[in-house]
PDB file of C-alpha atoms in Angstrom:
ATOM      1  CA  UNK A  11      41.737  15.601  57.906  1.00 74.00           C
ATOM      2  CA  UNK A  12      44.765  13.411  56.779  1.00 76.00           C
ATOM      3  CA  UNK A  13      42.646  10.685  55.283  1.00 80.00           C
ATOM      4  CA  UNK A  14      40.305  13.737  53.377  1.00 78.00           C
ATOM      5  CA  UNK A  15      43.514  14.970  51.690  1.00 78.00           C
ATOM      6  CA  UNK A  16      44.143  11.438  50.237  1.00 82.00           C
ATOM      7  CA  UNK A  17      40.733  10.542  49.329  1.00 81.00           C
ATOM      8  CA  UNK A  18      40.803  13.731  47.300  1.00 77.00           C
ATOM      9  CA  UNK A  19      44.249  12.614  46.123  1.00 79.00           C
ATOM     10  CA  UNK A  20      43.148   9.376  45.096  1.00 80.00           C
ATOM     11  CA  UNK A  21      40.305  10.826  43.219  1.00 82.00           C
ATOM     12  CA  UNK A  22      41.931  13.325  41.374  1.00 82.00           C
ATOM     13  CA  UNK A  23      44.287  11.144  40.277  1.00 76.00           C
ATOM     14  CA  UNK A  24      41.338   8.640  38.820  1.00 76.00           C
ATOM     15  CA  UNK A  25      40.010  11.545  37.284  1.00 76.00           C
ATOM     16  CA  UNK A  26      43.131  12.753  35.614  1.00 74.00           C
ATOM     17  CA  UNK A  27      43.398   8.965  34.439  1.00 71.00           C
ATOM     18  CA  UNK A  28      40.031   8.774  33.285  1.00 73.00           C
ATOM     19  CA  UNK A  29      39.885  11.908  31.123  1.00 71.00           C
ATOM     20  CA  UNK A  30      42.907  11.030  29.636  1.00 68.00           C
ATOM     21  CA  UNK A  31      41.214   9.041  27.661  1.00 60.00           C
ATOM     22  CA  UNK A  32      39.162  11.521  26.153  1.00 55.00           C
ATOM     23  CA  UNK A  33      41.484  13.082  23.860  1.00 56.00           C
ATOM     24  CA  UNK A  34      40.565  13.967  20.342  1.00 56.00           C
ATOM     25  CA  UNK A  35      40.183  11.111  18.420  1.00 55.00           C
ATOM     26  CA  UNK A  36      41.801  11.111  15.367  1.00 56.00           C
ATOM     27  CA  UNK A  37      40.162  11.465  11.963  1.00 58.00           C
ATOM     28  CA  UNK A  38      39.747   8.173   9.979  1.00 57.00           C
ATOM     29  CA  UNK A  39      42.062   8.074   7.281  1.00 60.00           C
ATOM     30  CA  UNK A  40      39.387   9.131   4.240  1.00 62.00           C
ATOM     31  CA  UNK A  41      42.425   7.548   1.399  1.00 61.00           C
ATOM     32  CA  UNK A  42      41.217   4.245   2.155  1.00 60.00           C
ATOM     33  CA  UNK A  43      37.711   4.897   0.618  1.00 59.00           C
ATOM     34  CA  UNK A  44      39.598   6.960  -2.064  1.00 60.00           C
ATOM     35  CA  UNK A  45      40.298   3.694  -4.387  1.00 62.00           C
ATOM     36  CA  UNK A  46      38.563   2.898  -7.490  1.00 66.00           C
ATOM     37  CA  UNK A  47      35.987  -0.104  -7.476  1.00 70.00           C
ATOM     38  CA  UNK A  48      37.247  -2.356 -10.309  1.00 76.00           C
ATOM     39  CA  UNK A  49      34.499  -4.381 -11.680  1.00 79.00           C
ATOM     40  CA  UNK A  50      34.443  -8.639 -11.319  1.00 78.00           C
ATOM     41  CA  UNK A  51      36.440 -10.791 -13.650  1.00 83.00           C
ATOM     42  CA  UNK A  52      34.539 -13.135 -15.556  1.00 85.00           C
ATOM     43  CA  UNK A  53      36.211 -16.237 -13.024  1.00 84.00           C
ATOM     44  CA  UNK A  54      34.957 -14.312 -10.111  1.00 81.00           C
ATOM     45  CA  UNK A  55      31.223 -14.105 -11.260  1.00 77.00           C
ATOM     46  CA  UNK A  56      31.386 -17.711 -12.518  1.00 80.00           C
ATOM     47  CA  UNK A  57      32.689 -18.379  -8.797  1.00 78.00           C
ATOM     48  CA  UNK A  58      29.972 -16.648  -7.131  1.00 75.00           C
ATOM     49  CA  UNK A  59      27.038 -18.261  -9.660  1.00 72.00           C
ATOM     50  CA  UNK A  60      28.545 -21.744  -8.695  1.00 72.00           C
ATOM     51  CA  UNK A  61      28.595 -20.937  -4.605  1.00 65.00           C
ATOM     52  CA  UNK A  62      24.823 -19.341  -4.945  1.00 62.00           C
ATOM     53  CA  UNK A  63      21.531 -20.163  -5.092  1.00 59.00           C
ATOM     54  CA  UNK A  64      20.094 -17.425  -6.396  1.00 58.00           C
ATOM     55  CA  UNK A  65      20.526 -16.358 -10.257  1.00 59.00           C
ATOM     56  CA  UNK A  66      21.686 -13.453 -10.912  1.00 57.00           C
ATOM     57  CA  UNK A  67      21.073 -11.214 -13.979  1.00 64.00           C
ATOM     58  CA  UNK A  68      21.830  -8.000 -15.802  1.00 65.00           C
ATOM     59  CA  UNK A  69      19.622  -5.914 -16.675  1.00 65.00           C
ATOM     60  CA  UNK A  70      19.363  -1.952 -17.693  1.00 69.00           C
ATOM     61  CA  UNK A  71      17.666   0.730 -16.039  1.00 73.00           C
ATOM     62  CA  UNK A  72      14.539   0.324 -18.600  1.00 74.00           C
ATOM     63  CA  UNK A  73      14.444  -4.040 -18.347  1.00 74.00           C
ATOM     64  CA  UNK A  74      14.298  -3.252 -14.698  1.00 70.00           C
ATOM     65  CA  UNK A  75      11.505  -0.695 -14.521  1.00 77.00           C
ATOM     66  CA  UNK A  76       9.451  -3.357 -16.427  1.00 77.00           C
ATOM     67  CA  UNK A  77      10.319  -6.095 -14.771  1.00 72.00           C
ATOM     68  CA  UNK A  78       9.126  -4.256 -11.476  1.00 77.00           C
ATOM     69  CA  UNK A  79       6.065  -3.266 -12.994  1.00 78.00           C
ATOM     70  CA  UNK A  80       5.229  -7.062 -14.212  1.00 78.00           C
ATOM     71  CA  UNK A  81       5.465  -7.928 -10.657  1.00 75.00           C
ATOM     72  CA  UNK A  82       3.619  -4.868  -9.075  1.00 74.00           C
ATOM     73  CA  UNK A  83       0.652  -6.168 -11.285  1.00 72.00           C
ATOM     74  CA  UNK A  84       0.917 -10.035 -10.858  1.00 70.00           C
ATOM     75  CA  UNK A  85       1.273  -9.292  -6.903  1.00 72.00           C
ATOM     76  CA  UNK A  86      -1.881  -7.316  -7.033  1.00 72.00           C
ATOM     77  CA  UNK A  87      -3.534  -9.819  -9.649  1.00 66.00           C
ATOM     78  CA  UNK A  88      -3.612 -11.965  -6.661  1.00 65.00           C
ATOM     79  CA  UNK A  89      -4.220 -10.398  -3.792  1.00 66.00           C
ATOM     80  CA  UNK A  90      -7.431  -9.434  -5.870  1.00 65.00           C
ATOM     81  CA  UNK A  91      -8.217 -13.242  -6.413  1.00 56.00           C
ATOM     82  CA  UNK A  92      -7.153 -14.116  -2.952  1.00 56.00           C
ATOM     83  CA  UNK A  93      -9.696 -11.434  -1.745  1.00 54.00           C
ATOM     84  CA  UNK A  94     -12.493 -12.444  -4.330  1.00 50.00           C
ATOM     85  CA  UNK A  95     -11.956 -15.972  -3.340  1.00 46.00           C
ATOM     86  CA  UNK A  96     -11.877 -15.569   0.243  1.00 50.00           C
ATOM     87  CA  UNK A  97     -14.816 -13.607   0.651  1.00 49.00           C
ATOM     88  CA  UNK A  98     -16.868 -15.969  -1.824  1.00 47.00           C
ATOM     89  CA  UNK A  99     -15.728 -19.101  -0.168  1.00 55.00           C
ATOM     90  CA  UNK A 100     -15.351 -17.650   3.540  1.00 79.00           C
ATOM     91  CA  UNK A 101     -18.585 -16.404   3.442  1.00 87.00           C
ATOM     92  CA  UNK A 102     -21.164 -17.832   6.434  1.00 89.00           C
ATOM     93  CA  UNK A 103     -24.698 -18.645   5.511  1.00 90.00           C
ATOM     94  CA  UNK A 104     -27.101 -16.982   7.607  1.00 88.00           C
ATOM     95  CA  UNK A 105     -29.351 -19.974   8.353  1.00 90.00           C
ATOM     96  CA  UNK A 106     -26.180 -21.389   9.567  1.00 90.00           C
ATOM     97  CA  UNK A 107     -25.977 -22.231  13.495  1.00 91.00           C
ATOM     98  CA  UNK A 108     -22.768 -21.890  14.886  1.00 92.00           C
ATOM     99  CA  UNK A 109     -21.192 -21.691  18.093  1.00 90.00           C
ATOM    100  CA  UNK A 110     -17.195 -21.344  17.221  1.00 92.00           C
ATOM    101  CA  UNK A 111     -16.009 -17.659  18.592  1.00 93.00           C
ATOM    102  CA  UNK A 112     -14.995 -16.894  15.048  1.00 94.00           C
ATOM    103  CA  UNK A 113     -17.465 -17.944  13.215  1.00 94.00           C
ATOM    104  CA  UNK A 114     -20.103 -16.275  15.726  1.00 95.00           C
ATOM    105  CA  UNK A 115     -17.724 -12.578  14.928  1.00 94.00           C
ATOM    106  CA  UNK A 116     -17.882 -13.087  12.026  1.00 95.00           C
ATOM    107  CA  UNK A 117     -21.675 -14.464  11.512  1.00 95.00           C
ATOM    108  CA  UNK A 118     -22.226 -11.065  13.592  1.00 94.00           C
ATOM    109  CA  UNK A 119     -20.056  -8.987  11.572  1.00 94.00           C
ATOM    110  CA  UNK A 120     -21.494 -10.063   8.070  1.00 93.00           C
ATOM    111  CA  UNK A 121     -24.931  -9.888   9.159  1.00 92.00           C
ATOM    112  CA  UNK A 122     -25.274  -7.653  12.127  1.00 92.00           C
ATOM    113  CA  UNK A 123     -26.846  -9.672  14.393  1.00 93.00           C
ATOM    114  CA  UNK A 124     -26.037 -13.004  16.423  1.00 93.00           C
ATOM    115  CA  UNK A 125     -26.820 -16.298  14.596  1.00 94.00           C
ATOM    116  CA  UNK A 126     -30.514 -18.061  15.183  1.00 92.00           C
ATOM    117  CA  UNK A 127     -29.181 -20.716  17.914  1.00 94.00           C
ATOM    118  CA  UNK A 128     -27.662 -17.704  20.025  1.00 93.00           C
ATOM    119  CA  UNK A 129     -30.221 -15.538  21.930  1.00 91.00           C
ATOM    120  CA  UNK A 130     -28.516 -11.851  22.291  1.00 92.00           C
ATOM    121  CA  UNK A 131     -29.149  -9.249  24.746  1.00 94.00           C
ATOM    122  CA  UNK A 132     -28.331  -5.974  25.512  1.00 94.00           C
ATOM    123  CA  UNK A 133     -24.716  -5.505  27.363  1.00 92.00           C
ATOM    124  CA  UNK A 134     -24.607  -2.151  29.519  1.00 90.00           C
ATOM    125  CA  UNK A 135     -20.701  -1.803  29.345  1.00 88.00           C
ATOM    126  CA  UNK A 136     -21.362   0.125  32.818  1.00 88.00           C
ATOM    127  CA  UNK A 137     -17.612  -0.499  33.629  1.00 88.00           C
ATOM    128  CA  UNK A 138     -16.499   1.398  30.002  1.00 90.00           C
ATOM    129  CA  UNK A 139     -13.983  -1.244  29.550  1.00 91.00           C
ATOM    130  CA  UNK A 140     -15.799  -0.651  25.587  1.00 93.00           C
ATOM    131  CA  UNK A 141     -15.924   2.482  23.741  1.00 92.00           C
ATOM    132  CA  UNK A 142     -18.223   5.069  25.027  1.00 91.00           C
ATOM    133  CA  UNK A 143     -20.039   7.041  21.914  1.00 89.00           C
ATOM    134  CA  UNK A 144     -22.921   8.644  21.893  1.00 90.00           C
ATOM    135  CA  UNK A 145     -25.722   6.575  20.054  1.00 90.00           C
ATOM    136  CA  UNK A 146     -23.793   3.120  20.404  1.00 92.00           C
ATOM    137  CA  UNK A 147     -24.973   0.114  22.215  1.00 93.00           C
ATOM    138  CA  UNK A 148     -23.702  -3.091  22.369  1.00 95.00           C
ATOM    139  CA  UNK A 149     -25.636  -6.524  22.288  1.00 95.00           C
ATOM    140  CA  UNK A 150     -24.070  -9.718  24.259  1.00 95.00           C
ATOM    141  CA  UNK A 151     -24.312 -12.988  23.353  1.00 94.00           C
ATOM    142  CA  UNK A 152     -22.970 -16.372  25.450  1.00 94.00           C
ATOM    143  CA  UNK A 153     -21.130 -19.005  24.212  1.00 93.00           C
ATOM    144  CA  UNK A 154     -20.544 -21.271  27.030  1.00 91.00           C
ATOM    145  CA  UNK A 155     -23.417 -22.197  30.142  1.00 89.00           C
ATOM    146  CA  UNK A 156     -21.146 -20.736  32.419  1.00 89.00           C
ATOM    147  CA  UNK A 157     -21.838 -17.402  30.724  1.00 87.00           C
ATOM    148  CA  UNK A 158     -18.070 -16.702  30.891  1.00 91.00           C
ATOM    149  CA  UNK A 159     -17.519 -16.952  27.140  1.00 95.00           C
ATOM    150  CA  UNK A 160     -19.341 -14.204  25.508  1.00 95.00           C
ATOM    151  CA  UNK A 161     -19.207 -12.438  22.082  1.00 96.00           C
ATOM    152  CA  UNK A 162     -20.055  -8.705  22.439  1.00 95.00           C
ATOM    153  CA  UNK A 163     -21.240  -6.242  19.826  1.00 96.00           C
ATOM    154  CA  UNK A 164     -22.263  -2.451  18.411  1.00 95.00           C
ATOM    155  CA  UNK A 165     -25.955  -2.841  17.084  1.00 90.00           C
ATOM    156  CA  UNK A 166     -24.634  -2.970  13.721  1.00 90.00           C
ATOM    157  CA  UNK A 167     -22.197  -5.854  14.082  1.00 90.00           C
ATOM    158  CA  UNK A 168     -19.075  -3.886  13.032  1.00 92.00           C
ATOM    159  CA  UNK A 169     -17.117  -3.902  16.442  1.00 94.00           C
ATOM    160  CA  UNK A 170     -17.478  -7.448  17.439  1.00 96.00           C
ATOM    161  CA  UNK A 171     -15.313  -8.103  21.080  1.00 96.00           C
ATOM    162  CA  UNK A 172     -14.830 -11.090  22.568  1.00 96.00           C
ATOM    163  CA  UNK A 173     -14.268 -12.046  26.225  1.00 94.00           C
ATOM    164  CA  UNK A 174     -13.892 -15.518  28.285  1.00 94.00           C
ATOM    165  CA  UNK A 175     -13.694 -13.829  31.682  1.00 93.00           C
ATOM    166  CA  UNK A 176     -17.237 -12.415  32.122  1.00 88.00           C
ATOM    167  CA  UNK A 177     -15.758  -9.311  30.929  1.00 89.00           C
ATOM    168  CA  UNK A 178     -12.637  -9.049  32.640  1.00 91.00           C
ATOM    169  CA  UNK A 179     -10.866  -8.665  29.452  1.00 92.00           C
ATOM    170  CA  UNK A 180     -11.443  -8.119  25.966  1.00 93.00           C
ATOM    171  CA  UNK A 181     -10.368  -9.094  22.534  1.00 94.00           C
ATOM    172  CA  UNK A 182     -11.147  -6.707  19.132  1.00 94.00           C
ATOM    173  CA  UNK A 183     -12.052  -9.102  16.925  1.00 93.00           C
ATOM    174  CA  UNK A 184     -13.817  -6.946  14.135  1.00 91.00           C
TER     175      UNK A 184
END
């Protein structure tokens, strides 16, 4: 019973140490956000353009709406032209043979079906490791003898999976 009363001792008194702690903390002293920003001397901006890269400039609300808008519209100049040039150059040709997991997606996914030196055939999915809708089927099509590599696909080529574990596991390619 002795050694209870101390253990109960012992922890109080860690307890009264402990939440001692836990007064309330003071308030930060708000003054010291209370001063006036003073602008740069003209020494301290030459000092910063001479220890940086980057130029800075000046401008007014109005320069810098129209600066902004100049480069909303040459940013999307381009990504039009990238996307122009990428489909007209990216594009696969259909009497093409090919045998590269990407360029078999995306053979499948431009044209729908699997290129001329592939032979497809119908994939059950009967362990609905695929998507399950109503009126979807998928078409399988190998890319190795082994018949572990294999590109599978909806019947119109616009969810085009790829697995190199006999179905084990599957990428979303398209």
């Amino acid at each position: 019973m002795k050694k209870f009363r101390i253990f109960l001792l012992v922890m109080t008194g860690a307890a009264v140490l402990m939440l001692g702690g836990c007064k309330e903390k003071a308030k930060y002293d708000e003054s010291a956000f209370q001063d006036d920003l003073e602008p740069l001397t003209d020494d301290e901006l030459e000092a910063m353009d001479e220890n940086s890269d980057d130029e800075m400039i000046v401008e007014d609300d109005a320069e810098l709406e129209q600066s902004q808008q100049q480069e909303d519209s040459t940013e999307e100049a381009d990504a039009e032209s990238t996307d122009s040039n990428e489909e007209t150059q990216n594009k696969l040709d259909e009497k093409g043979t090919y045998t590269d997991k990407d360029e078999v997606a995306q053979y499948i996914y431009e044209y729908g079906h699997a290129p001329s030196n592939l032979s497809a055939k119908s994939y059950d999915n009967a362990d609905k490791m695929l998507p399950v809708e109503d009126g979807v089927t998928y078409q399988q099509c190998s890319l190795d003898f082994e018949d572990k590599q294999k590109i599978i696909f909806t019947q119109d080529g616009k969810r085009v999976y790829y697995t190199e574990d006999d179905g084990k596991s599957f990428e979303e390619i398209y």
